[in-house]
Amino acid sequence: MSEGSKGSSLAFGQVVIGPPGSGKTTYCHGMQEFMGRIGRKVTVVNLDPANEAVPYPCAVDIAQLISLPDVMENLKLGPNGGLLYCMEYLEANFDWLQEKLAAFRGHYYLFDCPGQVELYTHHRALKNVFAQLAKWNFRLAAVHLVDSHYCTDPGKFISVLCTSLSTMLHVELPHVNILSKMDLIEQYGKLAFNLDYYTEVLDLSYLVDHLASDPFFRNYRRLNEKLVEVIEDYSLVSFVPLNVQDKESMRQVMQAVDKANGYSFGDREQRSLEALMSAAVGADFHFTSTLAVQEKYVQSQDKAVEEEVMDL
């Protein structure tokens, strides 16, 4: 993986980003296991110095280079400042990262990244790390995880859309936005619209109208209108729903990411994938379909239409 060598082979992978608590480490663990079942050799790289107890086999760990507790203690920095320093230190030590990654040639890489949002919206250290990986012939896709419970709050969902758009423009990688923890979404409240409305980010004027019914947000209608105009003008943000325990959901996410970074698999992996998907329910993956939530809202919407027709 020498810098600038055109003859070196391509390496494919994902940089898993998103705010704290969005499920990045759980995603890396689940995707490593899922890809391993279909014969893909996966290496997980932990780039989060605050991630002290990783549940997956970690091939490369930034803690071997620098640790957040040491930075906070020695430089008297808080958690956020210490994390930014760690990323700048990693940027200044590319040779360490290159040496570690070179031991896993031919593998597929999952980079488990920190949860500080500013790293993906305006700070340049991690962006420069991704750019350096590209120079080493890595073909990466950014997998941006967002907790799906934000869909139950229109105001928070608009905020998530703005953050996702800002991240896409700053990181400058092929991007797949993920609504994580879909199996828990209804524990936080009922969705105001069909799930497709949120995943495809359809006409956001309906969301602004829904917000206007809240006395607090009524005074900020003009601001919300301008925010959704920015989002719709770029027309970049959409989401893929994810339940890590659902094989079908994991397959859809994997294929979306493979399409984004250009990875193509051979017949052997395709056969392994087909065998995994057709395996009996049980074992390690619980096939509780993520689409059940979507179907519920489609059916309720269809029923409402039928009742209106009957009334006419």
Short mmCIF file of C-alpha atoms in Angstrom, two decimals:
data_model
loop_
_atom_site.label_atom_id
_atom_site.label_comp_id
_atom_site.label_asym_id
_atom_site.label_seq_id
_atom_site.Cartn_x
_atom_site.Cartn_y
_atom_site.Cartn_z
CA MET A 1 0.00 0.00 0.00
CA SER A 2 2.75 2.44 -0.83
CA GLU A 3 1.54 5.96 -1.40
CA GLY A 4 0.96 6.81 -5.02
CA SER A 5 1.82 3.35 -6.37
CA LYS A 6 -0.56 2.68 -9.23
CA GLY A 7 0.26 -1.01 -9.33
CA SER A 8 -0.88 -1.79 -5.79
CA SER A 9 -4.18 -3.65 -5.45
CA LEU A 10 -7.36 -1.95 -4.36
CA ALA A 11 -8.64 -2.32 -0.80
CA PHE A 12 -12.33 -1.89 -0.05
CA GLY A 13 -14.06 -0.93 3.14
CA GLN A 14 -16.39 1.25 5.19
CA VAL A 15 -15.80 4.15 7.55
CA VAL A 16 -18.57 3.89 10.13
CA ILE A 17 -19.47 7.33 11.46
CA GLY A 18 -22.29 8.96 13.37
CA PRO A 19 -23.18 10.62 16.68
CA PRO A 20 -22.63 8.93 20.08
CA GLY A 21 -25.07 6.13 20.83
CA SER A 22 -26.10 5.58 17.21
CA GLY A 23 -24.81 1.98 17.22
CA LYS A 24 -21.50 2.22 15.33
CA THR A 25 -19.65 -0.42 17.36
CA THR A 26 -22.66 -2.74 17.32
CA TYR A 27 -22.89 -2.27 13.55
CA CYS A 28 -19.20 -3.13 13.07
CA HIS A 29 -19.60 -6.24 15.20
CA GLY A 30 -22.72 -7.37 13.34
CA MET A 31 -21.36 -6.58 9.86
CA GLN A 32 -18.08 -8.36 10.60
CA GLU A 33 -19.99 -11.47 11.62
CA PHE A 34 -22.42 -11.24 8.69
CA MET A 35 -19.67 -10.81 6.09
CA GLY A 36 -17.65 -13.58 7.69
CA ARG A 37 -20.59 -15.94 7.15
CA ILE A 38 -20.45 -15.36 3.41
CA GLY A 39 -16.69 -15.83 3.18
CA ARG A 40 -15.47 -12.24 3.14
CA LYS A 41 -12.25 -11.68 5.10
CA VAL A 42 -12.99 -8.70 7.33
CA THR A 43 -10.61 -6.61 9.40
CA VAL A 44 -12.06 -4.18 11.96
CA VAL A 45 -10.00 -1.07 12.72
CA ASN A 46 -10.92 0.83 15.88
CA LEU A 47 -10.21 4.54 15.36
CA ASP A 48 -12.16 5.63 18.45
CA PRO A 49 -9.75 6.25 21.35
CA ALA A 50 -12.75 6.48 23.71
CA ASN A 51 -13.88 2.96 22.78
CA GLU A 52 -12.19 0.95 25.51
CA ALA A 53 -14.20 -2.30 25.48
CA VAL A 54 -14.79 -3.37 21.87
CA PRO A 55 -17.00 -6.47 21.52
CA TYR A 56 -15.45 -7.58 18.22
CA PRO A 57 -12.01 -9.02 17.37
CA CYS A 58 -10.03 -5.84 16.76
CA ALA A 59 -7.09 -6.18 14.36
CA VAL A 60 -5.90 -2.57 14.59
CA ASP A 61 -6.63 -0.35 17.61
CA ILE A 62 -5.75 3.33 17.89
CA ALA A 63 -5.17 2.71 21.61
CA GLN A 64 -1.85 1.15 20.56
CA LEU A 65 -0.85 4.59 19.31
CA ILE A 66 -2.60 6.99 21.69
CA SER A 67 -5.27 6.77 24.36
CA LEU A 68 -7.86 9.35 25.33
CA PRO A 69 -7.39 8.99 29.13
CA ASP A 70 -3.65 9.67 28.77
CA VAL A 71 -4.29 12.76 26.64
CA MET A 72 -6.88 14.12 29.08
CA GLU A 73 -4.60 13.55 32.05
CA ASN A 74 -1.34 14.83 30.55
CA LEU A 75 -2.71 17.78 28.56
CA LYS A 76 -5.55 18.66 30.94
CA LEU A 77 -8.15 18.48 28.18
CA GLY A 78 -11.80 17.53 28.36
CA PRO A 79 -13.26 14.55 26.45
CA ASN A 80 -14.07 16.54 23.28
CA GLY A 81 -10.77 18.42 23.14
CA GLY A 82 -8.86 15.25 23.95
CA LEU A 83 -10.58 13.36 21.14
CA LEU A 84 -9.78 16.08 18.61
CA TYR A 85 -6.14 15.95 19.73
CA CYS A 86 -6.11 12.16 19.25
CA MET A 87 -7.39 12.50 15.68
CA GLU A 88 -4.76 15.16 14.91
CA TYR A 89 -2.10 12.88 16.40
CA LEU A 90 -3.29 10.03 14.16
CA GLU A 91 -3.12 12.39 11.18
CA ALA A 92 0.49 13.19 12.10
CA ASN A 93 1.37 9.47 12.32
CA PHE A 94 0.16 8.05 9.01
CA ASP A 95 3.17 5.74 8.88
CA TRP A 96 1.91 3.85 11.97
CA LEU A 97 -1.51 3.34 10.39
CA GLN A 98 -0.03 2.29 7.05
CA GLU A 99 2.21 -0.29 8.71
CA LYS A 100 -0.67 -1.78 10.69
CA LEU A 101 -3.01 -2.00 7.71
CA ALA A 102 -0.33 -3.56 5.47
CA ALA A 103 -0.50 -6.74 7.56
CA PHE A 104 -4.07 -7.39 6.29
CA ARG A 105 -3.73 -7.19 2.53
CA GLY A 106 -6.70 -8.61 0.65
CA HIS A 107 -9.10 -8.02 3.53
CA TYR A 108 -12.26 -5.92 3.66
CA TYR A 109 -11.93 -3.11 6.22
CA LEU A 110 -14.42 -1.72 8.73
CA PHE A 111 -13.20 1.50 10.36
CA ASP A 112 -15.04 2.13 13.66
CA CYS A 113 -14.82 5.91 14.06
CA PRO A 114 -15.39 8.29 17.01
CA GLY A 115 -18.81 9.78 17.80
CA GLN A 116 -17.98 13.50 17.98
CA VAL A 117 -20.17 15.16 15.35
CA GLU A 118 -17.74 18.06 14.74
CA LEU A 119 -15.22 15.57 13.32
CA TYR A 120 -17.58 15.06 10.36
CA THR A 121 -19.02 18.54 9.94
CA HIS A 122 -16.06 20.94 10.08
CA HIS A 123 -12.90 19.52 11.72
CA ARG A 124 -10.41 18.33 9.10
CA ALA A 125 -8.24 15.70 10.85
CA LEU A 126 -10.41 12.64 10.20
CA LYS A 127 -11.28 13.89 6.72
CA ASN A 128 -7.54 14.04 5.98
CA VAL A 129 -7.13 10.48 7.29
CA PHE A 130 -9.78 9.30 4.83
CA ALA A 131 -8.06 11.21 2.01
CA GLN A 132 -4.75 9.54 2.87
CA LEU A 133 -6.39 6.12 2.79
CA ALA A 134 -7.66 6.95 -0.70
CA LYS A 135 -4.06 7.67 -1.75
CA TRP A 136 -3.18 4.17 -0.54
CA ASN A 137 -5.78 2.78 -2.99
CA PHE A 138 -8.54 2.29 -0.45
CA ARG A 139 -12.03 2.52 -1.91
CA LEU A 140 -14.18 3.55 1.01
CA ALA A 141 -17.83 4.38 1.61
CA ALA A 142 -18.98 6.40 4.59
CA VAL A 143 -21.71 4.60 6.55
CA HIS A 144 -23.44 7.29 8.60
CA LEU A 145 -25.60 5.87 11.39
CA VAL A 146 -28.49 7.85 12.88
CA ASP A 147 -30.73 6.55 15.65
CA SER A 148 -34.16 5.90 14.12
CA HIS A 149 -36.00 7.29 17.16
CA TYR A 150 -35.39 10.79 15.75
CA CYS A 151 -38.11 10.00 13.20
CA THR A 152 -40.70 10.23 15.97
CA ASP A 153 -39.86 13.91 16.59
CA PRO A 154 -40.23 16.16 13.48
CA GLY A 155 -37.99 18.87 14.92
CA LYS A 156 -35.18 16.44 15.70
CA PHE A 157 -35.58 14.78 12.30
CA ILE A 158 -35.02 18.10 10.51
CA SER A 159 -31.90 18.56 12.66
CA VAL A 160 -30.70 15.08 11.68
CA LEU A 161 -31.24 15.87 7.99
CA CYS A 162 -29.14 19.04 8.29
CA THR A 163 -26.37 17.18 10.12
CA SER A 164 -26.39 14.34 7.56
CA LEU A 165 -26.18 16.80 4.66
CA SER A 166 -23.33 18.72 6.31
CA THR A 167 -21.48 15.43 6.93
CA MET A 168 -21.89 14.30 3.33
CA LEU A 169 -20.50 17.59 2.00
CA HIS A 170 -17.57 17.66 4.42
CA VAL A 171 -16.39 14.03 4.39
CA GLU A 172 -16.44 13.81 0.57
CA LEU A 173 -16.88 10.04 0.32
CA PRO A 174 -19.59 7.89 -1.27
CA HIS A 175 -22.20 8.02 1.44
CA VAL A 176 -24.87 5.67 2.83
CA ASN A 177 -27.09 7.07 5.57
CA ILE A 178 -28.52 4.47 7.95
CA LEU A 179 -31.50 4.63 10.29
CA SER A 180 -30.27 2.27 13.01
CA LYS A 181 -32.17 0.40 15.74
CA MET A 182 -35.28 0.01 13.61
CA ASP A 183 -36.50 -2.76 15.91
CA LEU A 184 -36.82 -0.18 18.72
CA ILE A 185 -38.35 2.72 16.80
CA GLU A 186 -41.91 2.41 18.11
CA GLN A 187 -40.77 2.40 21.74
CA TYR A 188 -40.26 6.16 21.36
CA GLY A 189 -43.65 6.99 19.85
CA LYS A 190 -45.80 6.62 16.76
CA LEU A 191 -44.53 7.89 13.42
CA ALA A 192 -46.47 10.79 11.95
CA PHE A 193 -46.01 9.48 8.40
CA ASN A 194 -45.26 6.28 6.49
CA LEU A 195 -41.70 4.98 7.04
CA ASP A 196 -40.91 5.60 3.34
CA TYR A 197 -41.47 9.29 3.99
CA TYR A 198 -38.45 9.29 6.31
CA THR A 199 -36.16 6.92 4.41
CA GLU A 200 -36.71 8.59 1.02
CA VAL A 201 -36.96 12.10 2.56
CA LEU A 202 -40.06 13.02 0.60
CA ASP A 203 -41.85 16.39 0.47
CA LEU A 204 -40.68 18.01 3.72
CA SER A 205 -43.38 20.70 3.62
CA TYR A 206 -45.65 18.15 5.33
CA LEU A 207 -43.14 17.93 8.16
CA VAL A 208 -43.12 21.73 8.51
CA ASP A 209 -46.94 21.74 8.63
CA HIS A 210 -46.85 19.04 11.30
CA LEU A 211 -44.38 21.12 13.33
CA ALA A 212 -46.63 24.17 13.03
CA SER A 213 -49.24 22.39 15.15
CA ASP A 214 -46.83 22.64 18.09
CA PRO A 215 -47.12 26.05 19.84
CA PHE A 216 -43.36 26.17 20.44
CA PHE A 217 -42.39 25.56 16.79
CA ARG A 218 -45.14 27.74 15.36
CA ASN A 219 -42.96 30.81 15.87
CA TYR A 220 -40.13 29.21 13.94
CA ARG A 221 -42.07 28.13 10.87
CA ARG A 222 -40.15 30.45 8.53
CA LEU A 223 -36.81 29.13 9.82
CA ASN A 224 -37.91 25.51 9.39
CA GLU A 225 -39.13 26.24 5.86
CA LYS A 226 -35.70 27.62 4.93
CA LEU A 227 -33.90 24.65 6.50
CA VAL A 228 -35.93 22.09 4.55
CA GLU A 229 -35.44 24.13 1.37
CA VAL A 230 -31.67 23.73 1.77
CA ILE A 231 -32.05 19.98 2.27
CA GLU A 232 -34.37 19.58 -0.72
CA ASP A 233 -32.25 21.81 -2.97
CA TYR A 234 -29.24 19.51 -2.53
CA SER A 235 -31.45 16.41 -2.91
CA LEU A 236 -28.73 14.16 -1.47
CA VAL A 237 -30.09 12.79 1.80
CA SER A 238 -31.91 9.47 2.04
CA PHE A 239 -31.74 6.58 4.50
CA VAL A 240 -31.57 2.79 4.58
CA PRO A 241 -33.35 1.23 7.60
CA LEU A 242 -31.28 -1.20 9.68
CA ASN A 243 -31.95 -3.83 12.31
CA VAL A 244 -28.62 -5.53 13.08
CA GLN A 245 -30.38 -8.75 14.14
CA ASP A 246 -32.26 -9.05 10.84
CA LYS A 247 -30.42 -10.92 8.08
CA GLU A 248 -32.44 -9.33 5.29
CA SER A 249 -31.83 -5.86 6.69
CA MET A 250 -28.08 -6.51 6.94
CA ARG A 251 -28.02 -7.80 3.36
CA GLN A 252 -29.73 -4.67 2.04
CA VAL A 253 -27.29 -2.40 3.87
CA MET A 254 -24.28 -4.42 2.71
CA GLN A 255 -25.40 -4.29 -0.90
CA ALA A 256 -26.06 -0.54 -0.69
CA VAL A 257 -22.52 0.00 0.64
CA ASP A 258 -20.99 -2.37 -1.95
CA LYS A 259 -22.68 -0.34 -4.67
CA ALA A 260 -21.40 2.91 -3.16
CA ASN A 261 -17.72 1.91 -2.94
CA GLY A 262 -17.67 -0.23 -6.08
CA TYR A 263 -17.05 -3.57 -4.41
CA SER A 264 -18.15 -6.58 -6.47
CA PHE A 265 -18.15 -10.13 -5.20
CA GLY A 266 -17.64 -13.44 -6.96
CA ASP A 267 -19.89 -16.46 -7.42
CA ARG A 268 -18.57 -18.13 -4.28
CA GLU A 269 -19.64 -15.27 -2.03
CA GLN A 270 -22.99 -15.03 -3.82
CA ARG A 271 -23.65 -18.71 -3.15
CA SER A 272 -22.69 -18.27 0.52
CA LEU A 273 -25.02 -15.27 0.77
CA GLU A 274 -27.90 -17.23 -0.74
CA ALA A 275 -27.26 -20.12 1.67
CA LEU A 276 -27.19 -17.76 4.65
CA MET A 277 -30.40 -16.02 3.63
CA SER A 278 -32.23 -19.33 3.13
CA ALA A 279 -31.02 -20.84 6.42
CA ALA A 280 -33.60 -21.72 9.05
CA VAL A 281 -34.57 -19.06 11.55
CA GLY A 282 -32.78 -19.36 14.85
CA ALA A 283 -29.06 -19.80 15.39
CA ASP A 284 -27.29 -16.45 15.64
CA PHE A 285 -29.42 -14.07 13.56
CA HIS A 286 -33.01 -13.46 14.55
CA PHE A 287 -34.99 -12.96 11.36
CA THR A 288 -37.46 -10.42 12.76
CA SER A 289 -38.08 -8.43 9.65
CA THR A 290 -37.38 -4.72 9.80
CA LEU A 291 -40.04 -4.27 7.15
CA ALA A 292 -42.74 -5.15 9.68
CA VAL A 293 -42.84 -1.55 10.84
CA GLN A 294 -43.09 -0.28 7.28
CA GLU A 295 -45.83 -2.77 6.42
CA LYS A 296 -47.78 -1.73 9.49
CA TYR A 297 -47.86 1.90 8.40
CA VAL A 298 -48.67 1.02 4.79
CA GLN A 299 -51.57 -1.16 5.91
CA SER A 300 -52.92 1.48 8.30
CA GLN A 301 -52.71 4.07 5.52
CA ASP A 302 -54.52 1.79 3.07
CA LYS A 303 -57.23 1.12 5.65
CA ALA A 304 -57.74 4.84 6.17
CA VAL A 305 -58.15 5.35 2.42
CA GLU A 306 -60.68 2.52 2.24
CA GLU A 307 -62.72 4.06 5.07
CA GLU A 308 -62.75 7.42 3.29
CA VAL A 309 -63.99 5.74 0.09
CA MET A 310 -66.75 3.94 2.04
CA ASP A 311 -67.84 7.23 3.59
CA LEU A 312 -68.20 8.73 0.14
#
